[in-house]
PDB file of C-alpha atoms in Angstrom:
ATOM      1  CA  MET L   1      88.032 137.609  97.939  1.00 75.00           C
ATOM      2  CA  ASP L   2      90.344 134.702  98.757  1.00 80.00           C
ATOM      3  CA  HIS L   3      90.855 131.213  97.416  1.00 82.00           C
ATOM      4  CA  ARG L   4      88.904 129.645 100.307  1.00 87.00           C
ATOM      5  CA  GLN L   5      85.716 131.377  99.195  1.00 90.00           C
ATOM      6  CA  LEU L   6      86.237 130.009  95.707  1.00 89.00           C
ATOM      7  CA  ALA L   7      86.885 126.547  97.150  1.00 88.00           C
ATOM      8  CA  PHE L   8      83.617 126.781  99.119  1.00 89.00           C
ATOM      9  CA  LEU L   9      81.714 127.661  95.940  1.00 90.00           C
ATOM     10  CA  ALA L  10      83.306 124.767  94.026  1.00 88.00           C
ATOM     11  CA  ALA L  11      82.503 122.365  96.879  1.00 88.00           C
ATOM     12  CA  LEU L  12      78.878 123.517  97.006  1.00 90.00           C
ATOM     13  CA  ALA L  13      78.474 123.034  93.239  1.00 88.00           C
ATOM     14  CA  ARG L  14      80.027 119.569  93.540  1.00 86.00           C
ATOM     15  CA  GLU L  15      78.131 118.356  96.632  1.00 89.00           C
ATOM     16  CA  ARG L  16      74.853 120.214  95.899  1.00 88.00           C
ATOM     17  CA  HIS L  17      74.213 120.438  99.652  1.00 90.00           C
ATOM     18  CA  PHE L  18      75.404 123.044 102.151  1.00 90.00           C
ATOM     19  CA  GLY L  19      76.079 120.535 104.924  1.00 90.00           C
ATOM     20  CA  ARG L  20      78.058 118.132 102.747  1.00 91.00           C
ATOM     21  CA  ALA L  21      80.016 121.000 101.193  1.00 90.00           C
ATOM     22  CA  ALA L  22      80.909 122.321 104.654  1.00 90.00           C
ATOM     23  CA  ALA L  23      82.040 118.865 105.780  1.00 90.00           C
ATOM     24  CA  ALA L  24      84.164 118.469 102.633  1.00 87.00           C
ATOM     25  CA  CYS L  25      85.838 121.820 103.380  1.00 89.00           C
ATOM     26  CA  HIS L  26      86.260 121.018 107.111  1.00 88.00           C
ATOM     27  CA  VAL L  27      84.254 124.040 108.284  1.00 90.00           C
ATOM     28  CA  THR L  28      80.856 124.501 109.882  1.00 92.00           C
ATOM     29  CA  GLN L  29      77.829 125.104 107.689  1.00 90.00           C
ATOM     30  CA  PRO L  30      77.281 128.654 109.079  1.00 90.00           C
ATOM     31  CA  THR L  31      80.902 129.486 108.249  1.00 92.00           C
ATOM     32  CA  LEU L  32      80.545 128.235 104.686  1.00 90.00           C
ATOM     33  CA  SER L  33      77.258 130.073 104.182  1.00 90.00           C
ATOM     34  CA  ALA L  34      78.640 133.321 105.612  1.00 91.00           C
ATOM     35  CA  ARG L  35      81.758 133.203 103.425  1.00 91.00           C
ATOM     36  CA  LEU L  36      79.677 132.567 100.316  1.00 92.00           C
ATOM     37  CA  ARG L  37      77.381 135.484 101.143  1.00 91.00           C
ATOM     38  CA  GLY L  38      80.487 137.612 101.558  1.00 91.00           C
ATOM     39  CA  LEU L  39      81.643 136.541  98.100  1.00 90.00           C
ATOM     40  CA  GLU L  40      78.276 137.540  96.639  1.00 89.00           C
ATOM     41  CA  GLU L  41      78.438 140.933  98.341  1.00 90.00           C
ATOM     42  CA  GLU L  42      81.988 141.517  97.116  1.00 90.00           C
ATOM     43  CA  LEU L  43      81.091 140.670  93.520  1.00 90.00           C
ATOM     44  CA  GLY L  44      77.756 142.445  93.693  1.00 91.00           C
ATOM     45  CA  VAL L  45      75.776 139.556  92.185  1.00 91.00           C
ATOM     46  CA  ARG L  46      73.698 136.671  93.470  1.00 91.00           C
ATOM     47  CA  LEU L  47      75.571 133.406  92.897  1.00 92.00           C
ATOM     48  CA  ILE L  48      73.380 130.827  94.630  1.00 90.00           C
ATOM     49  CA  ARG L  49      69.690 130.062  94.289  1.00 90.00           C
ATOM     50  CA  ARG L  50      68.507 129.450  97.823  1.00 86.00           C
ATOM     51  CA  GLY L  51      65.181 128.078  99.032  1.00 78.00           C
ATOM     52  CA  ARG L  52      64.593 125.717 101.901  1.00 77.00           C
ATOM     53  CA  ARG L  53      67.682 123.966 100.560  1.00 81.00           C
ATOM     54  CA  TYR L  54      70.337 124.441  97.871  1.00 84.00           C
ATOM     55  CA  GLU L  55      68.638 124.889  94.477  1.00 85.00           C
ATOM     56  CA  GLY L  56      71.658 125.407  92.225  1.00 87.00           C
ATOM     57  CA  LEU L  57      73.724 128.322  90.950  1.00 90.00           C
ATOM     58  CA  THR L  58      72.469 131.359  89.124  1.00 91.00           C
ATOM     59  CA  PRO L  59      73.829 132.017  85.607  1.00 90.00           C
ATOM     60  CA  GLU L  60      76.280 134.474  87.203  1.00 91.00           C
ATOM     61  CA  GLY L  61      77.219 131.786  89.708  1.00 89.00           C
ATOM     62  CA  GLU L  62      77.991 129.335  86.912  1.00 88.00           C
ATOM     63  CA  ARG L  63      80.313 131.894  85.306  1.00 88.00           C
ATOM     64  CA  VAL L  64      82.085 132.539  88.601  1.00 89.00           C
ATOM     65  CA  LEU L  65      82.347 128.785  89.189  1.00 87.00           C
ATOM     66  CA  GLY L  66      84.235 128.321  85.926  1.00 84.00           C
ATOM     67  CA  HIS L  67      86.739 130.989  86.926  1.00 84.00           C
ATOM     68  CA  ALA L  68      86.935 129.553  90.454  1.00 86.00           C
ATOM     69  CA  ARG L  69      87.866 126.096  89.192  1.00 80.00           C
ATOM     70  CA  ARG L  70      90.596 127.493  86.977  1.00 77.00           C
ATOM     71  CA  ILE L  71      91.983 129.687  89.773  1.00 80.00           C
ATOM     72  CA  LEU L  72      91.959 126.786  92.241  1.00 77.00           C
ATOM     73  CA  GLY L  73      93.704 124.601  89.691  1.00 72.00           C
ATOM     74  CA  GLU L  74      96.384 127.228  89.208  1.00 72.00           C
ATOM     75  CA  PHE L  75      96.739 127.564  92.985  1.00 75.00           C
ATOM     76  CA  GLU L  76      97.306 123.825  93.381  1.00 69.00           C
ATOM     77  CA  ALA L  77      99.778 123.889  90.491  1.00 64.00           C
ATOM     78  CA  LEU L  78     101.659 126.765  92.148  1.00 68.00           C
ATOM     79  CA  ARG L  79     101.945 124.857  95.414  1.00 66.00           C
ATOM     80  CA  GLY L  80     103.314 121.894  93.520  1.00 61.00           C
ATOM     81  CA  GLU L  81     105.851 124.010  91.648  1.00 62.00           C
ATOM     82  CA  LEU L  82     107.124 125.539  94.904  1.00 61.00           C
ATOM     83  CA  ALA L  83     107.789 122.081  96.346  1.00 60.00           C
ATOM     84  CA  PRO L  84     108.916 120.057  93.320  1.00 61.00           C
ATOM     85  CA  GLY L  85     110.356 117.184  95.346  1.00 64.00           C
ATOM     86  CA  ALA L  86     107.373 116.740  97.650  1.00 66.00           C
ATOM     87  CA  PRO L  87     104.560 114.250  96.999  1.00 69.00           C
ATOM     88  CA  LEU L  88     101.537 115.772  95.321  1.00 73.00           C
ATOM     89  CA  THR L  89      98.515 116.641  97.430  1.00 75.00           C
ATOM     90  CA  GLY L  90      95.026 117.860  96.574  1.00 75.00           C
ATOM     91  CA  ARG L  91      92.608 116.191  94.177  1.00 80.00           C
ATOM     92  CA  LEU L  92      92.825 114.956  90.592  1.00 86.00           C
ATOM     93  CA  THR L  93      89.412 114.795  88.930  1.00 89.00           C
ATOM     94  CA  LEU L  94      89.602 112.364  86.040  1.00 93.00           C
ATOM     95  CA  GLY L  95      86.815 111.881  83.498  1.00 95.00           C
ATOM     96  CA  VAL L  96      86.622 108.588  81.628  1.00 94.00           C
ATOM     97  CA  ILE L  97      84.522 107.021  78.900  1.00 92.00           C
ATOM     98  CA  PRO L  98      82.787 103.833  80.105  1.00 87.00           C
ATOM     99  CA  THR L  99      84.674 101.581  77.692  1.00 87.00           C
ATOM    100  CA  ALA L 100      88.082 102.646  79.063  1.00 88.00           C
ATOM    101  CA  LEU L 101      87.528 101.950  82.760  1.00 85.00           C
ATOM    102  CA  GLY L 102      89.661  98.813  82.560  1.00 82.00           C
ATOM    103  CA  ALA L 103      92.694 100.871  81.500  1.00 84.00           C
ATOM    104  CA  LEU L 104      92.774 102.865  84.742  1.00 87.00           C
ATOM    105  CA  ALA L 105      93.924 100.415  87.388  1.00 84.00           C
ATOM    106  CA  GLU L 106      97.637 100.126  86.601  1.00 86.00           C
ATOM    107  CA  PRO L 107      98.389 103.847  85.970  1.00 89.00           C
ATOM    108  CA  LEU L 108      96.390 104.942  89.020  1.00 89.00           C
ATOM    109  CA  ALA L 109      98.180 102.382  91.192  1.00 88.00           C
ATOM    110  CA  SER L 110     101.526 103.775  90.007  1.00 86.00           C
ATOM    111  CA  LEU L 111     100.412 107.353  90.637  1.00 86.00           C
ATOM    112  CA  ARG L 112      99.075 106.555  94.100  1.00 86.00           C
ATOM    113  CA  ALA L 113     102.260 104.688  95.043  1.00 86.00           C
ATOM    114  CA  THR L 114     104.334 107.781  94.250  1.00 84.00           C
ATOM    115  CA  HIS L 115     101.843 110.323  95.616  1.00 84.00           C
ATOM    116  CA  PRO L 116      99.790 108.637  98.368  1.00 87.00           C
ATOM    117  CA  ARG L 117      98.288 111.944  99.548  1.00 82.00           C
ATOM    118  CA  LEU L 118      96.841 112.743  96.140  1.00 83.00           C
ATOM    119  CA  ARG L 119      93.082 112.136  96.093  1.00 85.00           C
ATOM    120  CA  VAL L 120      91.582 110.885  92.837  1.00 89.00           C
ATOM    121  CA  ARG L 121      87.949 111.358  91.834  1.00 88.00           C
ATOM    122  CA  LEU L 122      86.659 109.435  88.793  1.00 91.00           C
ATOM    123  CA  ARG L 123      83.722 110.655  86.716  1.00 91.00           C
ATOM    124  CA  GLU L 124      82.311 108.169  84.199  1.00 90.00           C
ATOM    125  CA  LEU L 125      80.620 110.341  81.587  1.00 88.00           C
ATOM    126  CA  ALA L 126      79.558 110.429  77.952  1.00 86.00           C
ATOM    127  CA  THR L 127      81.896 112.200  75.535  1.00 90.00           C
ATOM    128  CA  PRO L 128      80.027 115.562  75.290  1.00 90.00           C
ATOM    129  CA  ARG L 129      79.985 115.859  79.100  1.00 90.00           C
ATOM    130  CA  LEU L 130      83.682 115.037  79.254  1.00 94.00           C
ATOM    131  CA  ALA L 131      84.461 117.832  76.804  1.00 93.00           C
ATOM    132  CA  GLN L 132      82.281 120.240  78.774  1.00 90.00           C
ATOM    133  CA  GLY L 133      84.000 119.245  82.005  1.00 89.00           C
ATOM    134  CA  LEU L 134      87.442 119.945  80.551  1.00 89.00           C
ATOM    135  CA  GLU L 135      86.308 123.271  79.148  1.00 86.00           C
ATOM    136  CA  ASN L 136      84.800 124.593  82.380  1.00 81.00           C
ATOM    137  CA  GLY L 137      87.507 123.225  84.679  1.00 80.00           C
ATOM    138  CA  GLU L 138      85.331 120.599  86.344  1.00 83.00           C
ATOM    139  CA  LEU L 139      87.719 117.906  85.086  1.00 89.00           C
ATOM    140  CA  ASP L 140      91.521 118.002  85.193  1.00 88.00           C
ATOM    141  CA  LEU L 141      92.061 115.215  82.701  1.00 92.00           C
ATOM    142  CA  VAL L 142      90.009 112.940  80.455  1.00 96.00           C
ATOM    143  CA  LEU L 143      90.566 109.413  79.212  1.00 95.00           C
ATOM    144  CA  GLY L 144      88.447 109.409  76.083  1.00 94.00           C
ATOM    145  CA  TYR L 145      88.099 109.299  72.301  1.00 94.00           C
ATOM    146  CA  LEU L 146      90.727 111.471  70.647  1.00 94.00           C
ATOM    147  CA  ASP L 147      88.888 111.867  67.355  1.00 92.00           C
ATOM    148  CA  ALA L 148      85.435 112.749  68.705  1.00 92.00           C
ATOM    149  CA  PRO L 149      84.383 116.165  67.313  1.00 92.00           C
ATOM    150  CA  ALA L 150      83.683 117.422  70.847  1.00 92.00           C
ATOM    151  CA  MET L 151      87.344 116.870  71.748  1.00 94.00           C
ATOM    152  CA  ALA L 152      88.787 119.077  69.004  1.00 93.00           C
ATOM    153  CA  GLY L 153      91.246 121.638  70.328  1.00 91.00           C
ATOM    154  CA  PHE L 154      92.343 119.827  73.479  1.00 94.00           C
ATOM    155  CA  ALA L 155      95.913 118.670  73.995  1.00 93.00           C
ATOM    156  CA  HIS L 156      96.153 114.884  73.915  1.00 93.00           C
ATOM    157  CA  ARG L 157      98.309 111.782  74.165  1.00 91.00           C
ATOM    158  CA  PRO L 158      97.321 108.556  72.337  1.00 92.00           C
ATOM    159  CA  LEU L 159      97.246 105.411  74.486  1.00 91.00           C
ATOM    160  CA  HIS L 160      95.524 102.580  72.609  1.00 89.00           C
ATOM    161  CA  GLU L 161      92.915 101.699  70.024  1.00 91.00           C
ATOM    162  CA  GLU L 162      89.520 100.203  70.785  1.00 91.00           C
ATOM    163  CA  ARG L 163      88.746  97.363  68.380  1.00 91.00           C
ATOM    164  CA  PRO L 164      85.055  96.456  67.944  1.00 92.00           C
ATOM    165  CA  ALA L 165      84.051  92.873  68.606  1.00 93.00           C
ATOM    166  CA  LEU L 166      81.046  90.585  68.863  1.00 93.00           C
ATOM    167  CA  LEU L 167      80.444  89.494  72.463  1.00 93.00           C
ATOM    168  CA  ALA L 168      78.286  86.521  73.402  1.00 93.00           C
ATOM    169  CA  SER L 169      77.724  83.740  75.907  1.00 92.00           C
ATOM    170  CA  PRO L 170      79.007  80.515  74.293  1.00 91.00           C
ATOM    171  CA  HIS L 171      76.222  78.616  76.084  1.00 91.00           C
ATOM    172  CA  HIS L 172      73.628  80.496  74.046  1.00 92.00           C
ATOM    173  CA  PHE L 173      75.290  81.624  70.785  1.00 93.00           C
ATOM    174  CA  ARG L 174      78.041  80.196  68.615  1.00 91.00           C
ATOM    175  CA  LEU L 175      80.210  82.973  67.155  1.00 91.00           C
ATOM    176  CA  PRO L 176      82.429  82.489  64.086  1.00 91.00           C
ATOM    177  CA  GLU L 177      86.158  82.727  64.738  1.00 91.00           C
ATOM    178  CA  ALA L 178      86.469  85.629  62.289  1.00 91.00           C
ATOM    179  CA  PRO L 179      83.058  87.352  61.987  1.00 91.00           C
ATOM    180  CA  ASP L 180      82.337  90.065  59.463  1.00 89.00           C
ATOM    181  CA  TRP L 181      79.873  92.932  59.784  1.00 88.00           C
ATOM    182  CA  ALA L 182      77.175  90.981  57.958  1.00 85.00           C
ATOM    183  CA  SER L 183      77.241  88.545  60.903  1.00 85.00           C
ATOM    184  CA  LEU L 184      75.311  91.056  63.009  1.00 88.00           C
ATOM    185  CA  GLY L 185      72.138  90.180  61.154  1.00 86.00           C
ATOM    186  CA  ASP L 186      72.353  86.587  62.460  1.00 88.00           C
ATOM    187  CA  TYR L 187      71.751  87.459  66.122  1.00 92.00           C
ATOM    188  CA  PRO L 188      69.438  89.401  68.429  1.00 92.00           C
ATOM    189  CA  LEU L 189      71.530  92.452  69.287  1.00 93.00           C
ATOM    190  CA  CYS L 190      72.206  94.074  72.669  1.00 92.00           C
ATOM    191  CA  LEU L 191      73.579  97.573  72.017  1.00 92.00           C
ATOM    192  CA  LEU L 192      74.333 100.773  73.853  1.00 90.00           C
ATOM    193  CA  THR L 193      71.654 103.466  73.596  1.00 89.00           C
ATOM    194  CA  PRO L 194      71.862 105.888  70.635  1.00 88.00           C
ATOM    195  CA  GLU L 195      73.259 108.845  72.615  1.00 85.00           C
ATOM    196  CA  MET L 196      76.363 106.881  73.646  1.00 86.00           C
ATOM    197  CA  HIS L 197      79.385 107.752  71.520  1.00 86.00           C
ATOM    198  CA  ASN L 198      80.399 104.136  71.053  1.00 87.00           C
ATOM    199  CA  ARG L 199      76.953 103.386  69.594  1.00 88.00           C
ATOM    200  CA  GLN L 200      77.375 106.313  67.216  1.00 87.00           C
ATOM    201  CA  LEU L 201      80.731 104.902  66.106  1.00 88.00           C
ATOM    202  CA  LEU L 202      79.009 101.586  65.421  1.00 88.00           C
ATOM    203  CA  ALA L 203      76.279 103.328  63.420  1.00 86.00           C
ATOM    204  CA  ALA L 204      78.934 105.107  61.342  1.00 85.00           C
ATOM    205  CA  ARG L 205      80.707 101.822  60.629  1.00 84.00           C
ATOM    206  CA  LEU L 206      77.511 100.110  59.554  1.00 82.00           C
ATOM    207  CA  GLN L 207      76.471 103.074  57.463  1.00 78.00           C
ATOM    208  CA  ALA L 208      79.795 102.726  55.677  1.00 76.00           C
ATOM    209  CA  GLN L 209      78.801  99.090  55.076  1.00 70.00           C
ATOM    210  CA  GLY L 210      75.451 100.267  53.736  1.00 58.00           C
ATOM    211  CA  GLU L 211      73.414  99.516  56.853  1.00 51.00           C
ATOM    212  CA  SER L 212      72.807 101.113  60.254  1.00 48.00           C
ATOM    213  CA  PRO L 213      71.252  99.621  63.421  1.00 55.00           C
ATOM    214  CA  GLY L 214      68.458 101.210  65.369  1.00 53.00           C
ATOM    215  CA  GLU L 215      67.894 104.932  64.973  1.00 47.00           C
ATOM    216  CA  ALA L 216      69.914 106.189  62.002  1.00 44.00           C
ATOM    217  CA  PRO L 217      68.732 109.468  60.465  1.00 40.00           C
ATOM    218  CA  THR L 218      70.770 109.174  57.290  1.00 39.00           C
ATOM    219  CA  ALA L 219      70.279 105.510  56.436  1.00 39.00           C
ATOM    220  CA  PRO L 220      67.181 103.334  56.104  1.00 36.00           C
ATOM    221  CA  LEU L 221      66.432 101.036  59.024  1.00 33.00           C
ATOM    222  CA  ASN L 222      67.352  97.437  58.393  1.00 43.00           C
ATOM    223  CA  GLU L 223      64.927  95.403  60.512  1.00 42.00           C
ATOM    224  CA  SER L 224      67.411  92.558  60.916  1.00 47.00           C
ATOM    225  CA  LEU L 225      69.875  94.904  62.627  1.00 67.00           C
ATOM    226  CA  GLU L 226      67.446  96.662  64.947  1.00 82.00           C
ATOM    227  CA  PRO L 227      68.618  96.006  68.542  1.00 88.00           C
ATOM    228  CA  GLN L 228      66.374  93.883  70.717  1.00 90.00           C
ATOM    229  CA  LEU L 229      67.828  95.302  73.942  1.00 93.00           C
ATOM    230  CA  GLU L 230      69.574  98.604  74.699  1.00 93.00           C
ATOM    231  CA  ALA L 231      71.357  99.955  77.788  1.00 91.00           C
ATOM    232  CA  ASN L 232      73.337 103.088  78.599  1.00 87.00           C
ATOM    233  CA  SER L 233      75.759 101.167  80.821  1.00 87.00           C
ATOM    234  CA  ILE L 234      78.576  98.808  79.811  1.00 88.00           C
ATOM    235  CA  ALA L 235      78.033  96.737  82.961  1.00 87.00           C
ATOM    236  CA  ALA L 236      74.308  96.373  82.234  1.00 91.00           C
ATOM    237  CA  LEU L 237      74.986  95.425  78.625  1.00 91.00           C
ATOM    238  CA  LEU L 238      77.518  92.760  79.651  1.00 90.00           C
ATOM    239  CA  ALA L 239      75.006  91.378  82.147  1.00 91.00           C
ATOM    240  CA  LEU L 240      72.419  91.033  79.365  1.00 92.00           C
ATOM    241  CA  VAL L 241      74.937  89.366  77.064  1.00 93.00           C
ATOM    242  CA  GLY L 242      76.146  87.055  79.832  1.00 91.00           C
ATOM    243  CA  ALA L 243      72.568  85.976  80.515  1.00 92.00           C
ATOM    244  CA  GLY L 244      72.230  84.931  76.880  1.00 92.00           C
ATOM    245  CA  LEU L 245      69.647  87.556  75.966  1.00 94.00           C
ATOM    246  CA  GLY L 246      71.537  88.590  72.853  1.00 93.00           C
ATOM    247  CA  VAL L 247      74.898  89.360  71.262  1.00 94.00           C
ATOM    248  CA  GLY L 248      76.684  92.609  72.014  1.00 93.00           C
ATOM    249  CA  VAL L 249      78.901  94.810  69.853  1.00 93.00           C
ATOM    250  CA  LEU L 250      81.509  96.538  72.029  1.00 92.00           C
ATOM    251  CA  PRO L 251      85.249  97.157  72.089  1.00 91.00           C
ATOM    252  CA  GLU L 252      86.940  93.867  72.961  1.00 87.00           C
ATOM    253  CA  ASN L 253      88.836  95.552  75.809  1.00 84.00           C
ATOM    254  CA  CYS L 254      85.483  96.097  77.582  1.00 83.00           C
ATOM    255  CA  LEU L 255      85.418  92.436  78.519  1.00 77.00           C
ATOM    256  CA  PRO L 256      86.853  92.125  82.050  1.00 70.00           C
ATOM    257  CA  ALA L 257      89.207  89.276  82.866  1.00 55.00           C
ATOM    258  CA  THR L 258      86.630  87.894  85.299  1.00 55.00           C
ATOM    259  CA  ALA L 259      83.908  87.589  82.639  1.00 62.00           C
ATOM    260  CA  SER L 260      84.559  83.903  81.938  1.00 65.00           C
ATOM    261  CA  GLY L 261      81.026  83.403  80.633  1.00 81.00           C
ATOM    262  CA  ILE L 262      81.433  85.746  77.641  1.00 90.00           C
ATOM    263  CA  ARG L 263      83.533  85.329  74.516  1.00 90.00           C
ATOM    264  CA  ALA L 264      84.723  88.113  72.190  1.00 90.00           C
ATOM    265  CA  ARG L 265      85.451  87.850  68.465  1.00 92.00           C
ATOM    266  CA  ARG L 266      87.059  90.877  66.819  1.00 93.00           C
ATOM    267  CA  LEU L 267      85.302  92.459  63.842  1.00 92.00           C
ATOM    268  CA  PRO L 268      87.306  93.632  60.810  1.00 91.00           C
ATOM    269  CA  GLY L 269      88.512  97.180  60.268  1.00 86.00           C
ATOM    270  CA  PRO L 270      90.431  99.857  62.171  1.00 86.00           C
ATOM    271  CA  GLY L 271      89.853 100.770  65.794  1.00 89.00           C
ATOM    272  CA  ASP L 272      89.087 104.073  67.515  1.00 92.00           C
ATOM    273  CA  ARG L 273      91.895 106.051  69.134  1.00 93.00           C
ATOM    274  CA  VAL L 274      91.664 106.470  72.899  1.00 94.00           C
ATOM    275  CA  GLY L 275      93.994 108.609  74.973  1.00 93.00           C
ATOM    276  CA  LEU L 276      94.418 111.336  77.551  1.00 94.00           C
ATOM    277  CA  LEU L 277      93.077 114.836  76.901  1.00 95.00           C
ATOM    278  CA  TRP L 278      93.594 118.069  78.805  1.00 93.00           C
ATOM    279  CA  ARG L 279      93.285 121.809  78.396  1.00 88.00           C
ATOM    280  CA  PRO L 280      96.351 123.237  76.626  1.00 86.00           C
ATOM    281  CA  GLN L 281      98.611 124.910  79.170  1.00 73.00           C
ATOM    282  CA  ARG L 282     102.068 126.454  78.902  1.00 66.00           C
ATOM    283  CA  PRO L 283     103.974 125.355  80.870  1.00 71.00           C
ATOM    284  CA  ARG L 284     102.254 122.145  81.934  1.00 75.00           C
ATOM    285  CA  SER L 285     101.569 121.927  85.668  1.00 76.00           C
ATOM    286  CA  ARG L 286     103.516 119.533  87.844  1.00 78.00           C
ATOM    287  CA  LEU L 287     100.315 117.582  88.526  1.00 80.00           C
ATOM    288  CA  LEU L 288      99.755 117.072  84.806  1.00 83.00           C
ATOM    289  CA  GLU L 289     103.390 116.095  84.245  1.00 82.00           C
ATOM    290  CA  GLU L 290     103.244 113.488  87.029  1.00 83.00           C
ATOM    291  CA  VAL L 291      99.974 112.042  85.764  1.00 86.00           C
ATOM    292  CA  LEU L 292     101.252 111.813  82.195  1.00 85.00           C
ATOM    293  CA  ALA L 293     104.357 110.048  83.466  1.00 84.00           C
ATOM    294  CA  ALA L 294     102.127 107.347  84.960  1.00 83.00           C
ATOM    295  CA  TRP L 295     100.527 106.784  81.519  1.00 83.00           C
ATOM    296  CA  PRO L 296     103.325 106.026  79.020  1.00 69.00           C
ATOM    297  CA  ALA L 297     102.439 106.904  75.435  1.00 61.00           C
ATOM    298  CA  SER L 298     101.529 104.086  73.088  1.00 59.00           C
ATOM    299  CA  PRO L 299     104.397 102.841  70.910  1.00 52.00           C
TER     300      PRO L 299
END
């Protein structure tokens, strides 16, 4: 067994296609297939479910994949430690919650300026998938909610707080300068779908106020707060709000600078902590140290 076989397995799981995986690894498809069969023979288990095309990994393959990702991460870290003054190479896979996408541009620009050969892959995922990705090595780093139960046990660095706000098109709805939570009952609501963590945070806030929008198992449904429109995408929700189809409830930092047709009014109460999360490691790899340096801690 060598690290190239593990890299082929990781590429196949990522690309879900033998040809694309081979191209990503800069080898021919027969070479990739032969090396993966050799890995199966060496381990004595079937790793890949094959039909007319790639059909996924077997349970044993998923276990090997988790180890492969960790080993490959350690290998990249070792190469970085042996050349501490050289620019970083390889790939950083960064998971991010949808509401924090706007916080990425400046740190990534700084990181890329210092390490132009470092490839960055972004994965926009819901919080449970982000935690799973960190655990199994699919993700190197996460920009997400620090206090989400799924994130317990990971090392972290706070960056900012997300403050909830009412968002609306001023051509269709007039928002008060300082709305309170009772204001939600005055508008048709456009909300994220119930499985999104930010929607669950909203439900918890409203439950604390004595009400909960939409599907709330522990509080009675208040018809005036039932959302008229739901989406599992921030971009889709902003499009609905911008078209005047309703009023959204999202973190105020979700509103891009270019969204001149939408206004935000902050709601009262504390925000939700957002920051970087990673698997605890002693010592921290050079890649992690360089990435953390690009994201200064919040004051």
